[in-house]
Coordinates of C-alpha atoms in Angstrom, one line a residue:
M128 CA -57.5 -124.4 74.8
I129 CA -58.7 -121.4 74.2
S130 CA -57.4 -123.1 72.1
H131 CA -58.3 -124.2 74.9
L132 CA -59.2 -122.8 75.3
G133 CA -59.1 -122.2 76.0
N134 CA -57.2 -116.8 80.4
C135 CA -57.0 -113.7 80.6
R136 CA -54.1 -114.7 79.3
Q137 CA -50.1 -115.1 81.7
E138 CA -51.8 -112.8 84.2
N139 CA -54.7 -115.4 85.3
R140 CA -52.9 -119.2 85.5
L141 CA -52.9 -119.2 89.2
S142 CA -54.8 -116.5 91.1
L143 CA -57.8 -118.7 90.8
F144 CA -56.9 -121.8 92.3
E145 CA -57.9 -119.5 95.5
V146 CA -61.2 -120.3 94.6
D147 CA -62.7 -124.7 94.7
I148 CA -61.7 -124.9 91.4
K149 CA -65.9 -126.5 90.9
D150 CA -67.8 -122.5 92.0
V151 CA -65.5 -121.5 88.5
A152 CA -66.7 -124.3 86.4
R153 CA -70.1 -123.0 87.3
G154 CA -70.3 -120.3 86.0
L155 CA -67.7 -118.2 86.4
L156 CA -68.7 -115.5 83.9
G157 CA -67.8 -118.4 81.3
L158 CA -64.1 -118.1 82.2
S159 CA -64.0 -122.0 81.7
L160 CA -62.0 -121.0 78.7
V161 CA -60.1 -117.8 80.4
V162 CA -59.4 -118.9 83.3
L163 CA -60.2 -122.3 84.4
F164 CA -59.0 -124.2 81.8
V165 CA -55.2 -123.1 82.2
C166 CA -56.2 -123.2 85.9
L167 CA -57.1 -126.8 86.2
S168 CA -54.0 -127.6 84.3
N169 CA -51.2 -126.3 86.0
A170 CA -53.1 -127.5 89.1
C171 CA -52.6 -131.4 87.2
M172 CA -49.7 -130.3 85.5
K173 CA -47.4 -132.1 89.3
N174 CA -49.4 -134.9 88.7
T175 CA -49.5 -135.8 84.9
E176 CA -45.5 -135.4 84.2
S177 CA -45.7 -139.9 85.2
L178 CA -48.9 -140.2 82.8
I179 CA -47.9 -142.5 79.6
R180 CA -48.0 -139.8 76.3
P181 CA -47.6 -142.7 73.7
Q182 CA -47.1 -139.7 70.6
E183 CA -43.8 -137.8 72.0
P184 CA -41.8 -138.1 69.5
R185 CA -38.2 -138.4 71.0
A186 CA -34.4 -137.7 69.7
P187 CA -33.2 -138.5 66.6
F188 CA -36.4 -136.8 64.9
P189 CA -35.6 -137.3 60.4
Y190 CA -35.8 -133.9 60.0
I191 CA -34.2 -130.3 61.3
S192 CA -35.0 -128.6 64.4
E193 CA -33.5 -125.1 64.6
D194 CA -34.1 -122.6 68.2
V195 CA -35.2 -119.5 66.2
V196 CA -35.7 -115.4 67.7
Y197 CA -37.0 -113.1 65.6
S198 CA -38.7 -109.8 66.4
N199 CA -42.2 -107.7 65.7
E200 CA -41.1 -104.2 66.1
A201 CA -43.7 -102.5 66.4
A202 CA -44.6 -103.9 69.8
G203 CA -41.4 -104.2 71.3
V204 CA -41.0 -107.4 71.7
E205 CA -39.4 -110.8 70.8
L206 CA -41.2 -114.1 69.6
A207 CA -38.8 -116.8 70.4
G208 CA -39.8 -120.1 69.1
T209 CA -38.6 -123.5 66.9
L210 CA -38.4 -124.4 63.6
T211 CA -38.8 -128.0 62.3
L212 CA -37.0 -127.8 58.4
P213 CA -37.6 -131.7 56.3
S214 CA -34.3 -133.4 55.2
G215 CA -34.5 -132.6 51.7
L216 CA -33.7 -130.0 49.7
G217 CA -36.5 -127.2 49.5
P218 CA -38.2 -125.2 49.4
F219 CA -41.0 -125.8 51.7
P220 CA -44.8 -125.1 52.9
A221 CA -44.6 -124.0 56.1
A222 CA -47.3 -123.9 58.9
I223 CA -47.3 -120.9 62.0
L224 CA -49.1 -122.9 65.5
I225 CA -51.2 -120.1 66.9
T226 CA -51.7 -121.4 70.7
G227 CA -55.9 -121.0 72.1
S228 CA -56.4 -118.7 75.0
G229 CA -53.9 -119.2 77.8
A230 CA -50.4 -118.1 77.8
Q231 CA -48.5 -120.8 76.5
D232 CA -45.2 -122.1 75.3
R233 CA -44.1 -123.0 72.1
N234 CA -45.1 -127.3 72.5
C235 CA -48.8 -125.3 74.0
E236 CA -48.0 -127.8 77.0
V237 CA -51.7 -129.2 78.6
F238 CA -51.8 -131.6 81.4
G239 CA -48.5 -133.1 80.1
H240 CA -49.4 -133.2 76.1
K241 CA -47.1 -131.2 74.1
L242 CA -50.1 -130.8 71.1
F243 CA -47.8 -128.6 69.6
L244 CA -45.0 -130.8 69.4
V245 CA -47.4 -133.7 67.8
I246 CA -48.8 -131.7 65.1
A247 CA -45.1 -130.3 64.0
D248 CA -44.2 -133.8 64.1
H249 CA -46.4 -135.0 62.2
L250 CA -46.7 -131.7 59.5
T251 CA -42.7 -131.4 59.0
R252 CA -42.0 -135.5 58.4
N253 CA -44.7 -135.0 55.8
G254 CA -42.8 -132.1 54.4
I255 CA -44.5 -129.0 55.5
A256 CA -41.7 -127.2 57.4
V257 CA -42.9 -125.5 61.5
L258 CA -43.5 -122.9 63.6
R259 CA -44.4 -122.9 67.1
V260 CA -44.5 -119.9 69.4
D261 CA -43.9 -118.3 72.6
D262 CA -45.9 -117.0 73.0
R263 CA -45.7 -113.5 74.7
G264 CA -44.7 -113.5 78.3
V265 CA -43.8 -116.9 78.0
G266 CA -40.6 -119.2 78.0
A267 CA -37.8 -117.0 76.0
S268 CA -40.4 -114.6 74.8
T269 CA -40.5 -111.6 75.6
Q270 CA -43.2 -109.1 76.4
S271 CA -44.2 -105.9 76.8
G272 CA -46.6 -103.3 78.4
P273 CA -49.0 -104.4 81.2
Q274 CA -50.3 -108.6 81.7
G275 CA -53.5 -109.2 80.4
S276 CA -53.7 -106.1 78.2
A277 CA -52.9 -107.7 74.9
T278 CA -55.3 -108.6 73.4
S279 CA -55.9 -111.0 70.1
Y280 CA -55.3 -107.7 68.0
D281 CA -51.9 -108.4 69.7
F282 CA -50.9 -111.6 69.3
A283 CA -51.7 -111.4 65.0
G284 CA -49.5 -108.4 65.4
D285 CA -46.9 -111.7 66.4
V286 CA -47.9 -114.2 63.9
E287 CA -47.0 -111.6 61.3
A288 CA -43.4 -110.8 62.7
G289 CA -43.6 -115.2 62.5
L290 CA -44.8 -113.9 58.5
S291 CA -41.9 -111.9 58.2
Y292 CA -39.5 -114.1 60.3
L293 CA -39.9 -117.4 57.2
R294 CA -40.0 -115.1 54.4
D295 CA -36.8 -114.6 54.2
R296 CA -35.5 -118.0 55.4
S297 CA -35.2 -119.6 51.4
E298 CA -35.9 -123.0 53.3
I299 CA -39.8 -121.9 52.4
S300 CA -41.9 -121.9 49.4
S301 CA -42.9 -117.8 50.4
D302 CA -46.0 -118.3 49.1
K303 CA -47.0 -121.7 50.4
I304 CA -47.2 -120.6 54.7
G305 CA -50.2 -120.9 56.7
L306 CA -51.1 -121.1 59.4
I307 CA -53.1 -123.7 62.2
G308 CA -54.5 -121.5 64.9
H309 CA -56.5 -124.4 67.8
S310 CA -60.0 -122.6 69.3
E311 CA -58.5 -118.8 70.3
G312 CA -55.6 -119.7 67.8
G313 CA -58.7 -120.2 64.9
M314 CA -59.8 -116.5 66.0
I315 CA -56.7 -115.2 65.2
A316 CA -55.8 -116.6 61.9
P317 CA -58.3 -115.7 60.7
I318 CA -57.9 -112.3 61.5
V319 CA -53.7 -112.5 60.1
A320 CA -55.2 -113.3 56.7
V321 CA -57.8 -110.4 56.1
R322 CA -55.0 -107.9 57.8
D323 CA -52.1 -110.0 54.9
P324 CA -53.9 -111.4 51.8
D325 CA -51.0 -113.5 50.9
V326 CA -51.6 -116.2 53.8
A327 CA -51.5 -119.3 51.5
F328 CA -54.1 -121.5 53.4
I329 CA -56.1 -121.2 56.7
V330 CA -56.6 -124.4 59.5
L331 CA -58.8 -123.6 62.2
M332 CA -58.5 -126.4 64.8
A333 CA -61.2 -125.7 66.9
G334 CA -61.0 -122.4 66.3
P335 CA -64.5 -120.2 67.1
G336 CA -67.1 -118.8 64.2
L337 CA -69.5 -118.0 66.7
P338 CA -68.7 -113.8 69.0
G339 CA -67.5 -114.1 71.8
D340 CA -70.3 -113.3 74.5
E341 CA -72.2 -115.8 72.8
L342 CA -69.6 -118.3 72.9
L343 CA -68.9 -117.9 75.6
L344 CA -72.1 -118.2 77.4
L345 CA -72.7 -121.7 75.7
Q346 CA -69.1 -123.2 76.5
D347 CA -70.5 -122.0 80.0
V348 CA -74.0 -123.9 79.8
N349 CA -72.6 -127.5 78.6
L350 CA -69.2 -127.7 80.6
A351 CA -71.7 -126.4 84.1
R352 CA -74.3 -129.4 82.6
A353 CA -71.4 -131.9 81.9
D354 CA -70.6 -131.5 85.3
G355 CA -74.0 -132.2 86.8
V356 CA -74.5 -128.4 87.2
D357 CA -78.7 -127.8 88.0
V358 CA -80.4 -126.1 86.3
E359 CA -82.0 -123.9 87.7
E360 CA -77.8 -122.7 88.7
I361 CA -77.2 -122.4 85.7
D362 CA -80.1 -120.3 84.5
R363 CA -79.1 -117.9 86.9
S364 CA -75.4 -117.8 85.7
R365 CA -75.9 -117.5 82.6
Q366 CA -78.2 -114.9 82.9
V367 CA -76.3 -113.3 85.1
Q368 CA -73.0 -113.7 82.5
R369 CA -75.1 -111.9 80.4
E370 CA -76.1 -108.6 81.5
I371 CA -72.0 -108.2 82.6
F372 CA -71.3 -108.8 78.8
D373 CA -73.4 -106.6 77.9
V374 CA -71.6 -104.2 79.8
L375 CA -67.9 -104.8 77.9
K376 CA -70.0 -104.4 74.5
D377 CA -71.3 -100.8 75.7
E378 CA -68.2 -99.1 74.0
S379 CA -70.0 -95.8 75.4
L380 CA -68.5 -96.9 79.4
S381 CA -65.6 -95.9 80.1
H382 CA -63.4 -98.4 82.0
S383 CA -64.1 -97.3 86.1
E384 CA -68.0 -97.5 85.4
T385 CA -67.7 -100.7 83.6
S386 CA -66.1 -101.9 85.9
E387 CA -68.1 -100.6 88.4
H388 CA -71.0 -102.8 86.7
V389 CA -69.9 -105.7 86.3
R390 CA -68.8 -105.3 89.9
M391 CA -72.8 -104.9 91.3
L392 CA -73.4 -107.7 88.9
M393 CA -70.4 -110.1 90.0
E394 CA -72.1 -109.9 93.9
R395 CA -75.4 -111.2 92.9
N396 CA -73.7 -114.8 90.2
P397 CA -74.3 -117.6 91.8
A398 CA -70.9 -118.9 92.9
V399 CA -69.9 -115.1 94.7
L400 CA -72.7 -115.6 96.7
Q401 CA -71.5 -119.4 98.2
Q402 CA -68.1 -117.9 99.4
S403 CA -68.7 -117.0 102.9
K404 CA -68.8 -113.5 103.4
E405 CA -65.1 -113.1 103.9
A406 CA -63.6 -114.4 100.8
R407 CA -66.4 -112.1 99.0
G408 CA -64.8 -109.2 98.6
Q409 CA -61.5 -110.0 97.5
M410 CA -63.6 -112.7 94.9
V411 CA -65.1 -109.8 93.4
E412 CA -62.4 -107.4 93.3
E413 CA -60.1 -110.0 91.6
L414 CA -62.8 -110.5 88.7
T415 CA -63.6 -108.4 87.8
R416 CA -60.3 -107.1 87.6
K417 CA -60.0 -109.7 85.9
V418 CA -63.6 -109.7 83.1
T419 CA -62.3 -106.6 82.0
S420 CA -59.2 -106.3 80.6
E421 CA -59.2 -105.2 77.6
W422 CA -57.8 -108.9 76.3
F423 CA -61.2 -110.6 77.8
T424 CA -63.5 -107.3 76.9
T425 CA -61.9 -107.9 73.5
F426 CA -62.8 -111.4 73.0
V427 CA -65.7 -110.9 74.0
R428 CA -66.7 -108.2 71.7
H429 CA -64.8 -110.3 68.7
D430 CA -67.0 -111.4 66.3
P431 CA -65.3 -113.6 63.6
R432 CA -67.7 -113.9 61.5
P433 CA -66.5 -110.9 59.0
F434 CA -63.7 -111.8 58.9
L435 CA -64.6 -116.0 57.7
C436 CA -66.4 -114.0 55.7
T437 CA -63.9 -111.9 54.2
V438 CA -60.8 -114.6 53.7
A439 CA -59.9 -115.3 50.5
C440 CA -57.9 -118.3 50.9
P441 CA -58.2 -122.0 51.4
V442 CA -59.5 -122.8 54.7
L443 CA -59.4 -126.0 56.3
A444 CA -62.2 -125.9 59.7
L445 CA -61.9 -129.7 61.8
N446 CA -63.7 -130.2 65.9
G447 CA -64.9 -132.8 68.1
D448 CA -68.4 -133.3 68.4
R449 CA -67.8 -133.4 72.6
D450 CA -65.6 -130.3 71.9
L451 CA -67.7 -129.1 75.1
Q452 CA -65.4 -125.3 75.1
V453 CA -66.4 -124.9 71.1
V454 CA -69.4 -126.2 70.8
C455 CA -69.3 -128.0 67.6
D456 CA -73.3 -127.9 66.9
E457 CA -73.1 -124.5 66.6
N458 CA -69.4 -123.4 65.5
I459 CA -69.3 -125.5 62.5
A460 CA -73.0 -124.2 61.9
S461 CA -71.3 -120.2 61.7
I462 CA -67.9 -121.3 60.0
R463 CA -70.1 -122.7 57.7
K464 CA -73.1 -120.3 57.1
S465 CA -70.2 -117.4 56.9
L466 CA -67.6 -119.7 54.4
E467 CA -70.8 -120.2 52.5
C468 CA -71.2 -116.6 51.6
G469 CA -66.9 -115.7 51.8
E470 CA -64.3 -115.3 49.7
S471 CA -62.7 -118.4 48.9
L472 CA -62.9 -120.8 47.0
D473 CA -61.6 -123.4 48.7
W474 CA -63.2 -124.6 52.3
T475 CA -63.5 -128.0 53.6
I476 CA -65.0 -128.9 57.1
R477 CA -65.2 -131.9 59.2
V478 CA -67.0 -133.0 62.7
F479 CA -65.1 -136.3 64.3
P480 CA -67.1 -138.1 66.2
G481 CA -66.0 -138.5 70.0
L482 CA -63.3 -135.9 70.3
N483 CA -62.9 -133.0 72.6
H484 CA -61.7 -129.7 72.0
P485 CA -58.1 -131.2 72.3
F486 CA -59.4 -134.1 69.1
Q487 CA -58.4 -136.4 71.8
R488 CA -61.1 -139.3 71.9
C489 CA -62.7 -139.9 74.6
K490 CA -65.9 -139.8 77.1
T491 CA -67.2 -136.8 78.3
G492 CA -65.6 -133.7 76.9
R493 CA -65.1 -132.4 80.5
I494 CA -61.9 -131.0 81.6
D495 CA -60.5 -132.8 83.6
E496 CA -60.2 -135.7 81.1
I497 CA -57.6 -134.3 79.4
A498 CA -55.6 -134.9 81.2
L499 CA -56.6 -138.5 82.4
I500 CA -56.0 -139.3 78.0
D501 CA -53.4 -141.0 76.8
E502 CA -53.6 -139.4 73.6
T503 CA -52.2 -136.2 73.1
I504 CA -54.5 -135.6 69.7
S505 CA -56.1 -138.3 67.4
Q506 CA -54.0 -139.1 64.5
E507 CA -56.8 -139.4 62.0
V508 CA -56.4 -135.6 62.4
L509 CA -53.4 -135.2 62.4
D510 CA -53.4 -137.0 58.4
A511 CA -56.4 -134.9 57.7
V512 CA -54.2 -132.0 58.2
A513 CA -51.2 -132.9 56.5
D514 CA -53.6 -134.7 54.2
W515 CA -55.4 -131.7 53.1
I516 CA -52.4 -129.4 53.6
A517 CA -50.0 -131.7 51.1
I518 CA -52.8 -132.1 48.2
R519 CA -52.9 -128.0 47.6
F520 CA -48.6 -127.9 48.3
L521 CA -47.2 -130.7 48.1
P522 CA -48.7 -131.8 44.7
E523 CA -45.5 -134.6 43.9
T524 CA -46.2 -136.5 46.9
H525 CA -49.8 -136.7 45.3

């Protein structure tokens, strides 16, 4: 759902609707994680309001739910969210939920599914406080700088502000605060845990284990195959993507030089060539702007492996074997290899059969299937996360 899945944050949410969704799915630079998931979410939201979401919790709740606001002073942003506190005396262990790619609200709502609301409700009912937060520029959170200028490292700073806020709350055990990240959030969590050794644990839900360029190439191929795209077309698109990623990774180029190289390569993209001559120019310019944004460039360049090797706190890594966005086998293998040679002495990896990127039981793993599934997240996954945290930080309950 870079996390999803999951865009170049909020600025990219709707603009690609001027382009046929099938063309986007067929390899516009691996933008399936970056744009397609969020675009489809917005497109389908109108049609999902009447669908059944049986896991969505309804008041009254057996816990305290409090709207909160705090600042990331270094970035000049205010972050708004909801803190849920278990009933009882406390102090409680706590988790901060970190969204995947795309500007998302505190509930991580996609296709009418409120993933983080469901996770927070389950954990809080099981004795774990949870902070979930609107991303920059979404809901009640503010933003600083132009849209698309903030990177995963900037969002890590927002998480650090949340850690500082929770450590000042008397209801929270300051030495038992961890992070739960989905998709890109599972990339951000290790960054924060390395920068802040007092992070108590991290949970990576479909978190990347491969460098960003490799992740996106795998993702695009798997989504295209699931969509029935011709093998030759996939290969052509992959070649263009590889060349563009190589340009983005060349740090010797200025931004204008990078943009010019990307623009020329974009004009060879099979999906662009399928458009009318009138549409090509606008499409190339729009996609070039998105692909050369600070967020996307940073994502392509980022390698999570050194961070995973350096994390010293307990780690739980989860994935579904039908995840086509953060492809399970390759990413889990890389996470395992990193943790095996890393500093953490307490790590667990679990793969769940039949689950997709948001951990729904599914048939294909395709993005458009997510909206049609009533289940928001597998109960087995909810229990796995709650039990793993409780064993380590609520020993009196086990």
